[in-house]
Amino acid sequence: MEPLARLCSGPSGARQPFWDWNVTWYTENPDFTQCFQNTALVWIPCVYLWACFPVYFVYLRRHDKGYIQMSHLNKAKTALGLLLWIVCWADLFYSFWERNHHLFQGPIFLVSPSILGITMLLATFLIQYERIKGVQSSGLLLLFWLITLLCATVPFRSKIMHATSTPEGVDVFRYITFYIYFALVLTQLVLASFPERPPLFSETVRDPNPCPESSASFLSRITFWWITGLMVQGYRQPLEAKDLWSLNREDTSEEVVPGLVRNWTKECAKAKKLPEPVMYSPKATTKAGGSNGDVMEEAEALIIQPPQREKEPSLFKVLYKTFGPYFFMSFLFKAFHDLLMFAGPEILKLLINFVNDRSAPSWQGYLYTALLFVSAGLQTLVLHQYFHICFVTGMRLKTAVIGAVYRKALVISNSARKTSTVGEIVNLMSVDAQRFMDLATYINMIWSAPLQVILALYFLWQILGPSVLAGVGVMLLLVPVNAVIAMKTKTYQVAHMKSKDHRIKLMNEILNGIKVLKLYAWEPAFKEKVLEIRQEELKVLKKSAYLAAVGTFTWVCAPFLVALSTFAVYVTVSEANVLDAQTAFVSLALFNILRFPLTMLPMVISSVVQASVSLKRLRVFLSHEELDPDSIARGSIQDADGKSVVVTNATFSWSRSDPPSLQGITLSIPQRRLVAIVGQVGCGKSSLLSALLGEMEKREGLVSVQGSVAYVPQQAWIQNATLEQNVLFGREMKGTQYKKVLEACALLPDLELFPSGDQTEIGEKGVNLSGGQKQRVSLARAVYCNADVYLLDDPLSAVDAHVGKHIFERVIGPKGLLKSKTRILVTHGVSYLPLMDTIVVMTHGKISEVGSYQELLKQDGAFAEFLRTYASAEQNAASEEASNPSAKEEKHVENGVLANDASGKPVLRQLSNSSTYSSDTGKSPQQNSTAELQKEPPADTQQPAVPLAGFKVPEKVKPRVYWEYMKAIGLFVTFLSVFFFICTHVASLSSNYWLSLWTDDPIINGTQRNTDLRLSVYGALGISQGISVFGYSMALSIGGVFASRRLHLDLLCNVLRCPMAFFERTPSGNLVNRFSKEIDTIDSIIPHIIKMFMGSMFNVLGACIVILLATPVTAVVIPPLGFVYFFVQRFYVATSRQLKRLESVSRSPVYSHFNETLLGVSVIRAFREQKRFVRESDLKVDENQKAYYPSIVANRWLAIRLEYVGNFIVLFAALFAVLTRHSLSPGLVGLSISYALQITTYLNWLVRMSSDMETNIAEWTLKQAPLPSGWPHEGKVEFRGYGLRYRDDMDLVLKNITITIHGGEKVGIVGRTGAGKSSLTLGLFRINEAAEGEILIDGVNIAKIGLHDLRFKVTIIPQDPILFSGSLRMNLDPFNQYSDEDVWMSLELAHLKNFVSALPDKLNHECSEGGENLSVGQRQLLCLARALLRKSKILVLDEATAAVDLETDDLIQSTIRTQFEECTVLTIAHRLNTIMDYTRVIVLDKGEIVESGPPADLLKKKKGIFCSMAKDSGLV
């Protein structure tokens, strides 16, 4: 300090001290010495600015946001900066002037003004440099002006005091310059608070709705004031998607994802330097990070090198590289905040000392109060900047993970695809990405918690000495307990995830086959299956709940046990250790700080554990094998030497571990040829096309395809978009070509049926199209893209003969649109074969013959045999088809259900591997729901034709919902846990109050009396607190499991009981989301939140009570602060809930689009459209994040405002303690302020938890006549004035149907397309309720009885035969009501006995999802067996025999005649010959009955509809 004092003193030798305690501290009127004011106070701001300058300068050079034009604001700032420099140097020149006039002042009068002047020039330079680099508001300069102003305030006060006390000693010139300087700095501070205009050419200028964050001022950013506009708007009216701001550029997918993908690729390349044993270990496929090298070379390399296990690429490293730098900022904020935390207890120590010391001047109390408030305020601002960075990083992480998973899914190979089902991949995107997001907020606690613990212990050691070790011991004992809990939790977590995946897969199947479940009234059986899995899940949940209870117990009691053991040791070790207020309460404040890291560590550990599970799942997925893009040589059509496709001696398999599916394929196809591929079922026809597309693993040989490729898969893949978009598929619209394509693909007549033509929105997986329409749209897509090579996988099977003929002539054949292209057609249609240039015959994965039609016939080989098998059936079918051209294809349109093989030939396509995806998601194309959407009025054309029945989050959660949740937990358990909660907090308050009484015990001869009594009561109170904590955490945990069970059950029952219309309107993604995300919330999130919520609420109440007891004056401020708190909270919750709603609404499309992509991945790859799909997915993710981002900021907005409420409570508690210090005991002051210090944290938690509770407890909402026994006994069906419509806003589909069908009658229902035949059966099963009139069965109105009763008694053989994954036996008899003999009997009658007895597992044969491993005909016969097993009085056949050949059809008809002789049979028929011997035929037209009577009578009416239909069929 000596050199500084020398700088201040003049040559006259009058020493000016740098620091003087008597001037500054021990006085009623404090001030700093002149020397200190002239040196330290002037230099502090300069040091700050020069220290920050180099870092900031480099940062600005790297982050150029564009150039800001000069504005008035900027000119004013610059001018003031220059003025400040002039003022500072005026002082300097004045000093020189004084020296000239022999007035010698200390050297400081030269040093300080010059330093300050240069600093002002630097500040002015920064103002301009920031403008050039596009900084709109500078935090650095704002802080500089603030520090400068604060440092100038002291001399300002001091100079005024000096001038008033000794007017004659005033240095007028320096006083005037100083006041000018002060005014200028104040003005600069005000100006620095305003933001500049946006830079030229910035994103925000072009953006219609930019995020105000980028243009907000620094103050607005640190307080998150910029979101207030949205909060107000959300409070006034519900927010909509258009109100949301665009994402900041650095948060968008196109910025975030490529970085991660790039780093991951590098990491994989690094990890994969070594070759790995591919050929010998089938297990290697899972590890192969997409190794594509030639297999032969690898094999050689292996022989030379001993195999080394390859290093797994580390995903953690990649994430760290990608997001580390931005995250580093949060590290700095967190460290600063952790240090600030300890300011509270230190200031508390000083305050208690101050209250004890009656002689201390009052201003010191006010100073401490101010310091307390400032440190708390700073802590708040820093903490929330830290949180903001963490959350934004988390958000980017999620975006990146979803993007990476999506991109990977587009290139993953078939073998890898089998290992990850769609459900699992969707879980990667939803659950696992979410885990990373949660971890981002916690990850810093890994170093911060130990740091806080160490600092707290250091300060405690200062106060209590070695006694602290007792506390440390207790803490160390608790660490392994927590670790064990965390490890156990991990194992349960994994088990839970497994059951959850399983349950979601089953739910997916149920939702996809819901129509069949309803028709057969099988919901109970499947409900049981789901509940079995759920039961397993709940077992695990229960175990984790108990663990959680023990965990809560340990961490709530930890701080108390630590305090108890420490104080006990402290007072018993030595008589001289007195527990006074300072010792006790400062220690308590530190223990409270300790509590947080100790609480958090278990949470952090479990979060890290969950994230590591997710990290592993993600790494495995991202390291899956990829398709080798080079396995097929692709060239342009120009350099092809007349050959389009050349395959030489190639062998292919579906995955490396599978045996080859295609062997020794050699094939060369010249350009512009039409080639047919024929062969028996499962001989590898589709596989050959897949191989040409590069979808299979090439083992050896060469494949080259010249020119672009278009592909039509066997199962049409349709996007959820308009019909036009499906056909254009990302290409630009060319009107004439488009019209030509639609006409050639026979789509024009369909367009007339659609409500809005080609702008009709097609639902998920094409629900509102029939099979034939889907196939034609899929074909039109290929034709429109105008490629060079066409791979057509049996596109004609789903359409009728006459439509097929049209398409063949107009599109595929020698005169069609594609005549100049190379076409490879897989077909079963014998009639087209003579027109082919070349025919390739396949048997068992090899090409057996190649040649033209005539050549092959002469050879009399496999092909001739193939022809003999098929020709006879074909001819029969063809003759019938030709005679009835209109019947078939139209039928598809009408029921929207595909009858698989139009020509009724026995060729039943078995799906080969290429369709593994459809079997994953379970909805094969033959499972669409009824296409009633065609009959929609045009009024609906604007919204999608398949409106979404979403679930809305209500505006405000009604108390009833909480009541419902309480009932789900069980009221007894609820009240028990509330009681325990109250006990806990009463015990905790009394123990602390007892402590304050103890500290106020008088000290006699350096010791306190009754220490033992005080200690034992303190301990007893603590133990009772522990017991009640354990009580409430157990009660809540068990209650949570009860609630989980009950709410899932309700949800499942309600969904299964929804009418069909609900499933047609609601995307299955929404429902699956309900069962995965929302049930997960109930299982694991809500109980935790409730615990936290209750805890925080009681803590806040307790703190308020204590503060009021200590300083009753506080009663004046607590209510207004409470009001502010409540107001802010309501404001926030209104907006937050709507943002949550918008976020969940925009989340479903991300998954739906992803699901859709997975189903159509081979098509997307064939058309080379990956980039466009990636872009679409990114856009959907960004849409979702657009709602998520404001909700994070809203959280911060709220927290800052509420913490300030808490900080004010601290301020007033301290202030009133200082004011009334003469009447207060130090114990009470300590008690009230240590409680006040906690209140901020608790308030913060309280709001977060209450809003989480409100947002997570979203509301999901949801009498029968007895039946005569033995009903129905005769099977008489009466329709009385019956009418039906599909939706309230649509016309009647059936009008005024009145007819009586007597028991045992066989009635055929016929009519042209759209006449309402199927609607009649839907009415009979009450899939749709009557709009007017009624249906009676044996005199009972079916609308009055339970649906299950009805559907059990009436049997249907539906058009689309659906099976579920499970055994054959389960598919026939899910309730296990019948004996094995009955089942075998029914199989025998259905002509399936031979087939089933040949299976290795017989009745236990596992059906795959959707029954994909049986042919369609076999599935149809199984449906017949179901009906035979049930033997109900009324049987409905919905065109049940379309997919079987004629011979089987006759068998079925005879079975029905003999077995159902007693029953009433209603048949919807297209083949009229099946119903010619029925007792009666009903002819429908436009929804009304036009003719009715025995077939023979109707044929006599020459003008009648029936007669004309019979003519078309060639029966007359």
PDB file of C-alpha atoms in Angstrom, residues 48-227:
ATOM      1  CA  TYR A  48     -12.101  -4.767 -16.137  1.00  0.00           C
ATOM      2  CA  LEU A  49     -12.327  -3.417 -19.688  1.00  0.00           C
ATOM      3  CA  TRP A  50      -8.700  -4.055 -20.645  1.00  0.00           C
ATOM      4  CA  ALA A  51      -8.826  -7.582 -19.199  1.00  0.00           C
ATOM      5  CA  CYS A  52     -11.940  -8.492 -21.208  1.00  0.00           C
ATOM      6  CA  PHE A  53     -10.862  -6.748 -24.396  1.00  0.00           C
ATOM      7  CA  PRO A  54      -8.522  -9.338 -26.006  1.00  0.00           C
ATOM      8  CA  VAL A  55     -10.962 -12.254 -25.529  1.00  0.00           C
ATOM      9  CA  TYR A  56     -13.924 -10.203 -26.680  1.00  0.00           C
ATOM     10  CA  PHE A  57     -12.066  -8.866 -29.721  1.00  0.00           C
ATOM     11  CA  VAL A  58     -11.210 -12.384 -30.913  1.00  0.00           C
ATOM     12  CA  TYR A  59     -14.826 -13.494 -30.275  1.00  0.00           C
ATOM     13  CA  LEU A  60     -16.207 -10.628 -32.365  1.00  0.00           C
ATOM     14  CA  ARG A  61     -13.819 -11.343 -35.233  1.00  0.00           C
ATOM     15  CA  ARG A  62     -15.052 -14.929 -35.391  1.00  0.00           C
ATOM     16  CA  HIS A  63     -18.760 -14.177 -34.982  1.00  0.00           C
ATOM     17  CA  ASP A  64     -19.621 -11.667 -37.623  1.00  0.00           C
ATOM     18  CA  LYS A  65     -23.395 -11.137 -37.730  1.00  0.00           C
ATOM     19  CA  GLY A  66     -23.409  -8.511 -40.491  1.00  0.00           C
ATOM     20  CA  TYR A  67     -23.037  -4.755 -40.618  1.00  0.00           C
ATOM     21  CA  ILE A  68     -25.307  -2.349 -38.678  1.00  0.00           C
ATOM     22  CA  GLN A  69     -25.940   1.034 -40.206  1.00  0.00           C
ATOM     23  CA  MET A  70     -25.180   4.178 -38.192  1.00  0.00           C
ATOM     24  CA  SER A  71     -28.184   5.213 -36.139  1.00  0.00           C
ATOM     25  CA  HIS A  72     -28.852   8.207 -33.910  1.00  0.00           C
ATOM     26  CA  LEU A  73     -28.330   5.974 -30.891  1.00  0.00           C
ATOM     27  CA  ASN A  74     -24.931   4.898 -32.161  1.00  0.00           C
ATOM     28  CA  LYS A  75     -23.880   8.432 -33.003  1.00  0.00           C
ATOM     29  CA  ALA A  76     -24.906   9.575 -29.514  1.00  0.00           C
ATOM     30  CA  LYS A  77     -22.922   6.789 -27.825  1.00  0.00           C
ATOM     31  CA  THR A  78     -19.837   7.546 -29.903  1.00  0.00           C
ATOM     32  CA  ALA A  79     -20.074  11.295 -29.274  1.00  0.00           C
ATOM     33  CA  LEU A  80     -20.444  10.756 -25.526  1.00  0.00           C
ATOM     34  CA  GLY A  81     -17.462   8.403 -25.550  1.00  0.00           C
ATOM     35  CA  LEU A  82     -15.299  11.063 -27.194  1.00  0.00           C
ATOM     36  CA  LEU A  83     -16.622  13.701 -24.778  1.00  0.00           C
ATOM     37  CA  LEU A  84     -15.651  11.488 -21.848  1.00  0.00           C
ATOM     38  CA  TRP A  85     -12.145  11.186 -23.270  1.00  0.00           C
ATOM     39  CA  ILE A  86     -11.949  14.975 -23.611  1.00  0.00           C
ATOM     40  CA  VAL A  87     -13.181  15.478 -20.024  1.00  0.00           C
ATOM     41  CA  CYS A  88     -10.616  12.995 -18.648  1.00  0.00           C
ATOM     42  CA  TRP A  89      -7.798  14.605 -20.546  1.00  0.00           C
ATOM     43  CA  ALA A  90      -8.964  18.086 -19.576  1.00  0.00           C
ATOM     44  CA  ASP A  91      -8.096  16.973 -16.033  1.00  0.00           C
ATOM     45  CA  LEU A  92      -4.703  15.779 -17.295  1.00  0.00           C
ATOM     46  CA  PHE A  93      -3.910  19.091 -19.056  1.00  0.00           C
ATOM     47  CA  TYR A  94      -5.136  20.971 -15.999  1.00  0.00           C
ATOM     48  CA  SER A  95      -2.567  19.053 -13.951  1.00  0.00           C
ATOM     49  CA  PHE A  96       0.167  20.062 -16.438  1.00  0.00           C
ATOM     50  CA  TRP A  97      -1.064  23.650 -16.221  1.00  0.00           C
ATOM     51  CA  GLU A  98      -0.880  23.487 -12.424  1.00  0.00           C
ATOM     52  CA  ARG A  99       2.711  22.186 -12.626  1.00  0.00           C
ATOM     53  CA  ASN A 100       3.601  25.107 -14.874  1.00  0.00           C
ATOM     54  CA  HIS A 101       2.223  27.398 -12.199  1.00  0.00           C
ATOM     55  CA  HIS A 102       4.251  25.562  -9.530  1.00  0.00           C
ATOM     56  CA  LEU A 103       1.229  23.960  -7.875  1.00  0.00           C
ATOM     57  CA  PHE A 104       2.513  20.428  -7.361  1.00  0.00           C
ATOM     58  CA  GLN A 105      -0.149  17.708  -6.762  1.00  0.00           C
ATOM     59  CA  GLY A 106       0.615  14.012  -6.332  1.00  0.00           C
ATOM     60  CA  PRO A 107       1.658  12.053  -9.478  1.00  0.00           C
ATOM     61  CA  ILE A 108      -1.718  10.277  -9.306  1.00  0.00           C
ATOM     62  CA  PHE A 109      -3.339  13.353 -10.864  1.00  0.00           C
ATOM     63  CA  LEU A 110      -1.340  12.638 -14.020  1.00  0.00           C
ATOM     64  CA  VAL A 111      -1.630   8.825 -13.973  1.00  0.00           C
ATOM     65  CA  SER A 112      -5.346   8.324 -13.327  1.00  0.00           C
ATOM     66  CA  PRO A 113      -6.757  10.775 -15.933  1.00  0.00           C
ATOM     67  CA  SER A 114      -4.469   9.410 -18.657  1.00  0.00           C
ATOM     68  CA  ILE A 115      -5.421   5.767 -17.894  1.00  0.00           C
ATOM     69  CA  LEU A 116      -9.118   6.694 -17.739  1.00  0.00           C
ATOM     70  CA  GLY A 117      -8.916   8.698 -20.975  1.00  0.00           C
ATOM     71  CA  ILE A 118      -7.288   5.861 -22.920  1.00  0.00           C
ATOM     72  CA  THR A 119      -9.924   3.461 -21.522  1.00  0.00           C
ATOM     73  CA  MET A 120     -12.703   5.789 -22.734  1.00  0.00           C
ATOM     74  CA  LEU A 121     -11.127   5.745 -26.215  1.00  0.00           C
ATOM     75  CA  LEU A 122     -11.081   1.945 -26.084  1.00  0.00           C
ATOM     76  CA  ALA A 123     -14.784   1.936 -25.091  1.00  0.00           C
ATOM     77  CA  THR A 124     -15.567   4.265 -28.016  1.00  0.00           C
ATOM     78  CA  PHE A 125     -13.632   1.999 -30.374  1.00  0.00           C
ATOM     79  CA  LEU A 126     -15.618  -0.997 -29.103  1.00  0.00           C
ATOM     80  CA  ILE A 127     -18.918   0.835 -29.695  1.00  0.00           C
ATOM     81  CA  GLN A 128     -17.988   1.193 -33.385  1.00  0.00           C
ATOM     82  CA  TYR A 129     -16.386  -2.238 -33.747  1.00  0.00           C
ATOM     83  CA  GLU A 130     -19.488  -3.911 -32.329  1.00  0.00           C
ATOM     84  CA  ARG A 131     -21.614  -2.014 -34.806  1.00  0.00           C
ATOM     85  CA  ILE A 132     -19.480  -3.222 -37.714  1.00  0.00           C
ATOM     86  CA  LYS A 133     -19.700  -6.808 -36.455  1.00  0.00           C
ATOM     87  CA  GLY A 134     -23.442  -6.645 -35.967  1.00  0.00           C
ATOM     88  CA  VAL A 135     -23.738  -6.718 -32.166  1.00  0.00           C
ATOM     89  CA  GLN A 136     -27.096  -5.207 -31.306  1.00  0.00           C
ATOM     90  CA  SER A 137     -26.636  -4.954 -27.565  1.00  0.00           C
ATOM     91  CA  SER A 138     -23.398  -5.311 -25.680  1.00  0.00           C
ATOM     92  CA  GLY A 139     -23.261  -6.840 -22.229  1.00  0.00           C
ATOM     93  CA  LEU A 140     -19.573  -6.111 -21.873  1.00  0.00           C
ATOM     94  CA  LEU A 141     -19.976  -2.346 -22.289  1.00  0.00           C
ATOM     95  CA  LEU A 142     -23.149  -2.192 -20.221  1.00  0.00           C
ATOM     96  CA  LEU A 143     -21.289  -3.789 -17.318  1.00  0.00           C
ATOM     97  CA  PHE A 144     -18.352  -1.436 -17.896  1.00  0.00           C
ATOM     98  CA  TRP A 145     -20.581   1.634 -17.632  1.00  0.00           C
ATOM     99  CA  LEU A 146     -22.315   0.165 -14.595  1.00  0.00           C
ATOM    100  CA  ILE A 147     -19.022  -0.479 -12.763  1.00  0.00           C
ATOM    101  CA  THR A 148     -17.731   2.967 -13.744  1.00  0.00           C
ATOM    102  CA  LEU A 149     -20.903   4.580 -12.396  1.00  0.00           C
ATOM    103  CA  LEU A 150     -20.767   2.647  -9.120  1.00  0.00           C
ATOM    104  CA  CYS A 151     -17.108   3.592  -8.648  1.00  0.00           C
ATOM    105  CA  ALA A 152     -17.933   7.224  -9.380  1.00  0.00           C
ATOM    106  CA  THR A 153     -20.827   7.315  -6.915  1.00  0.00           C
ATOM    107  CA  VAL A 154     -18.505   7.184  -3.888  1.00  0.00           C
ATOM    108  CA  PRO A 155     -16.442  10.289  -4.873  1.00  0.00           C
ATOM    109  CA  PHE A 156     -19.714  11.939  -5.911  1.00  0.00           C
ATOM    110  CA  ARG A 157     -21.115  11.603  -2.360  1.00  0.00           C
ATOM    111  CA  SER A 158     -17.761  12.345  -0.840  1.00  0.00           C
ATOM    112  CA  LYS A 159     -17.289  15.551  -2.854  1.00  0.00           C
ATOM    113  CA  ILE A 160     -20.740  16.818  -1.893  1.00  0.00           C
ATOM    114  CA  MET A 161     -20.057  16.085   1.799  1.00  0.00           C
ATOM    115  CA  HIS A 162     -16.682  17.799   1.507  1.00  0.00           C
ATOM    116  CA  ALA A 163     -18.125  20.861  -0.225  1.00  0.00           C
ATOM    117  CA  THR A 164     -20.878  21.291   2.383  1.00  0.00           C
ATOM    118  CA  SER A 165     -18.519  20.920   5.361  1.00  0.00           C
ATOM    119  CA  THR A 166     -15.485  22.936   4.105  1.00  0.00           C
ATOM    120  CA  PRO A 167     -16.599  25.188   1.191  1.00  0.00           C
ATOM    121  CA  GLU A 168     -13.246  26.996   1.027  1.00  0.00           C
ATOM    122  CA  GLY A 169     -11.143  23.874   0.165  1.00  0.00           C
ATOM    123  CA  VAL A 170     -12.994  23.097  -3.083  1.00  0.00           C
ATOM    124  CA  ASP A 171     -10.981  22.521  -6.307  1.00  0.00           C
ATOM    125  CA  VAL A 172     -13.570  24.123  -8.610  1.00  0.00           C
ATOM    126  CA  PHE A 173     -12.189  22.949 -11.998  1.00  0.00           C
ATOM    127  CA  ARG A 174     -11.858  19.313 -10.920  1.00  0.00           C
ATOM    128  CA  TYR A 175     -15.280  19.377  -9.246  1.00  0.00           C
ATOM    129  CA  ILE A 176     -16.906  20.636 -12.446  1.00  0.00           C
ATOM    130  CA  THR A 177     -15.132  18.087 -14.710  1.00  0.00           C
ATOM    131  CA  PHE A 178     -16.048  15.317 -12.273  1.00  0.00           C
ATOM    132  CA  TYR A 179     -19.763  16.206 -12.264  1.00  0.00           C
ATOM    133  CA  ILE A 180     -19.742  16.412 -16.089  1.00  0.00           C
ATOM    134  CA  TYR A 181     -17.958  13.030 -16.145  1.00  0.00           C
ATOM    135  CA  PHE A 182     -20.549  11.535 -13.773  1.00  0.00           C
ATOM    136  CA  ALA A 183     -23.472  12.825 -15.848  1.00  0.00           C
ATOM    137  CA  LEU A 184     -21.913  11.489 -19.088  1.00  0.00           C
ATOM    138  CA  VAL A 185     -21.290   8.027 -17.588  1.00  0.00           C
ATOM    139  CA  LEU A 186     -24.875   7.904 -16.330  1.00  0.00           C
ATOM    140  CA  THR A 187     -26.153   8.823 -19.806  1.00  0.00           C
ATOM    141  CA  GLN A 188     -23.916   6.185 -21.419  1.00  0.00           C
ATOM    142  CA  LEU A 189     -25.305   3.574 -19.033  1.00  0.00           C
ATOM    143  CA  VAL A 190     -28.861   4.500 -19.999  1.00  0.00           C
ATOM    144  CA  LEU A 191     -28.038   4.482 -23.742  1.00  0.00           C
ATOM    145  CA  ALA A 192     -26.234   1.141 -23.440  1.00  0.00           C
ATOM    146  CA  SER A 193     -29.486  -0.423 -22.189  1.00  0.00           C
ATOM    147  CA  PHE A 194     -31.145   0.098 -25.583  1.00  0.00           C
ATOM    148  CA  PRO A 195     -30.502  -2.267 -28.490  1.00  0.00           C
ATOM    149  CA  GLU A 196     -29.328  -1.211 -31.955  1.00  0.00           C
ATOM    150  CA  ARG A 197     -31.324  -1.974 -35.107  1.00  0.00           C
ATOM    151  CA  PRO A 198     -30.770  -5.403 -36.734  1.00  0.00           C
ATOM    152  CA  PRO A 199     -27.779  -5.806 -39.086  1.00  0.00           C
ATOM    153  CA  LEU A 200     -28.297  -5.505 -42.836  1.00  0.00           C
ATOM    154  CA  PHE A 201     -28.863  -8.799 -44.691  1.00  0.00           C
ATOM    155  CA  SER A 202     -29.487 -10.659 -41.441  1.00  0.00           C
ATOM    156  CA  GLU A 203     -31.834 -13.640 -41.179  1.00  0.00           C
ATOM    157  CA  THR A 204     -34.284 -11.664 -39.076  1.00  0.00           C
ATOM    158  CA  VAL A 205     -34.930  -9.095 -41.773  1.00  0.00           C
ATOM    159  CA  ARG A 206     -36.254 -11.740 -44.156  1.00  0.00           C
ATOM    160  CA  ASP A 207     -38.047 -13.759 -41.514  1.00  0.00           C
ATOM    161  CA  PRO A 208     -41.794 -13.089 -41.259  1.00  0.00           C
ATOM    162  CA  ASN A 209     -41.862 -13.842 -37.532  1.00  0.00           C
ATOM    163  CA  PRO A 210     -38.317 -13.607 -36.119  1.00  0.00           C
ATOM    164  CA  CYS A 211     -37.475 -14.486 -32.546  1.00  0.00           C
ATOM    165  CA  PRO A 212     -37.146 -11.208 -30.612  1.00  0.00           C
ATOM    166  CA  GLU A 213     -34.224 -12.647 -28.672  1.00  0.00           C
ATOM    167  CA  SER A 214     -31.628 -11.727 -31.281  1.00  0.00           C
ATOM    168  CA  SER A 215     -32.627  -8.066 -31.251  1.00  0.00           C
ATOM    169  CA  ALA A 216     -33.286  -7.801 -27.513  1.00  0.00           C
ATOM    170  CA  SER A 217     -31.092  -5.659 -25.316  1.00  0.00           C
ATOM    171  CA  PHE A 218     -28.627  -7.171 -22.879  1.00  0.00           C
ATOM    172  CA  LEU A 219     -30.831  -6.404 -19.876  1.00  0.00           C
ATOM    173  CA  SER A 220     -33.826  -7.882 -21.613  1.00  0.00           C
ATOM    174  CA  ARG A 221     -31.807 -11.012 -22.272  1.00  0.00           C
ATOM    175  CA  ILE A 222     -30.525 -11.606 -18.784  1.00  0.00           C
ATOM    176  CA  THR A 223     -33.991 -11.089 -17.324  1.00  0.00           C
ATOM    177  CA  PHE A 224     -35.697 -12.845 -20.283  1.00  0.00           C
ATOM    178  CA  TRP A 225     -37.931  -9.825 -20.620  1.00  0.00           C
ATOM    179  CA  TRP A 226     -38.181 -10.338 -24.383  1.00  0.00           C
ATOM    180  CA  ILE A 227     -40.636 -13.220 -24.057  1.00  0.00           C
TER     181      ILE A 227
END
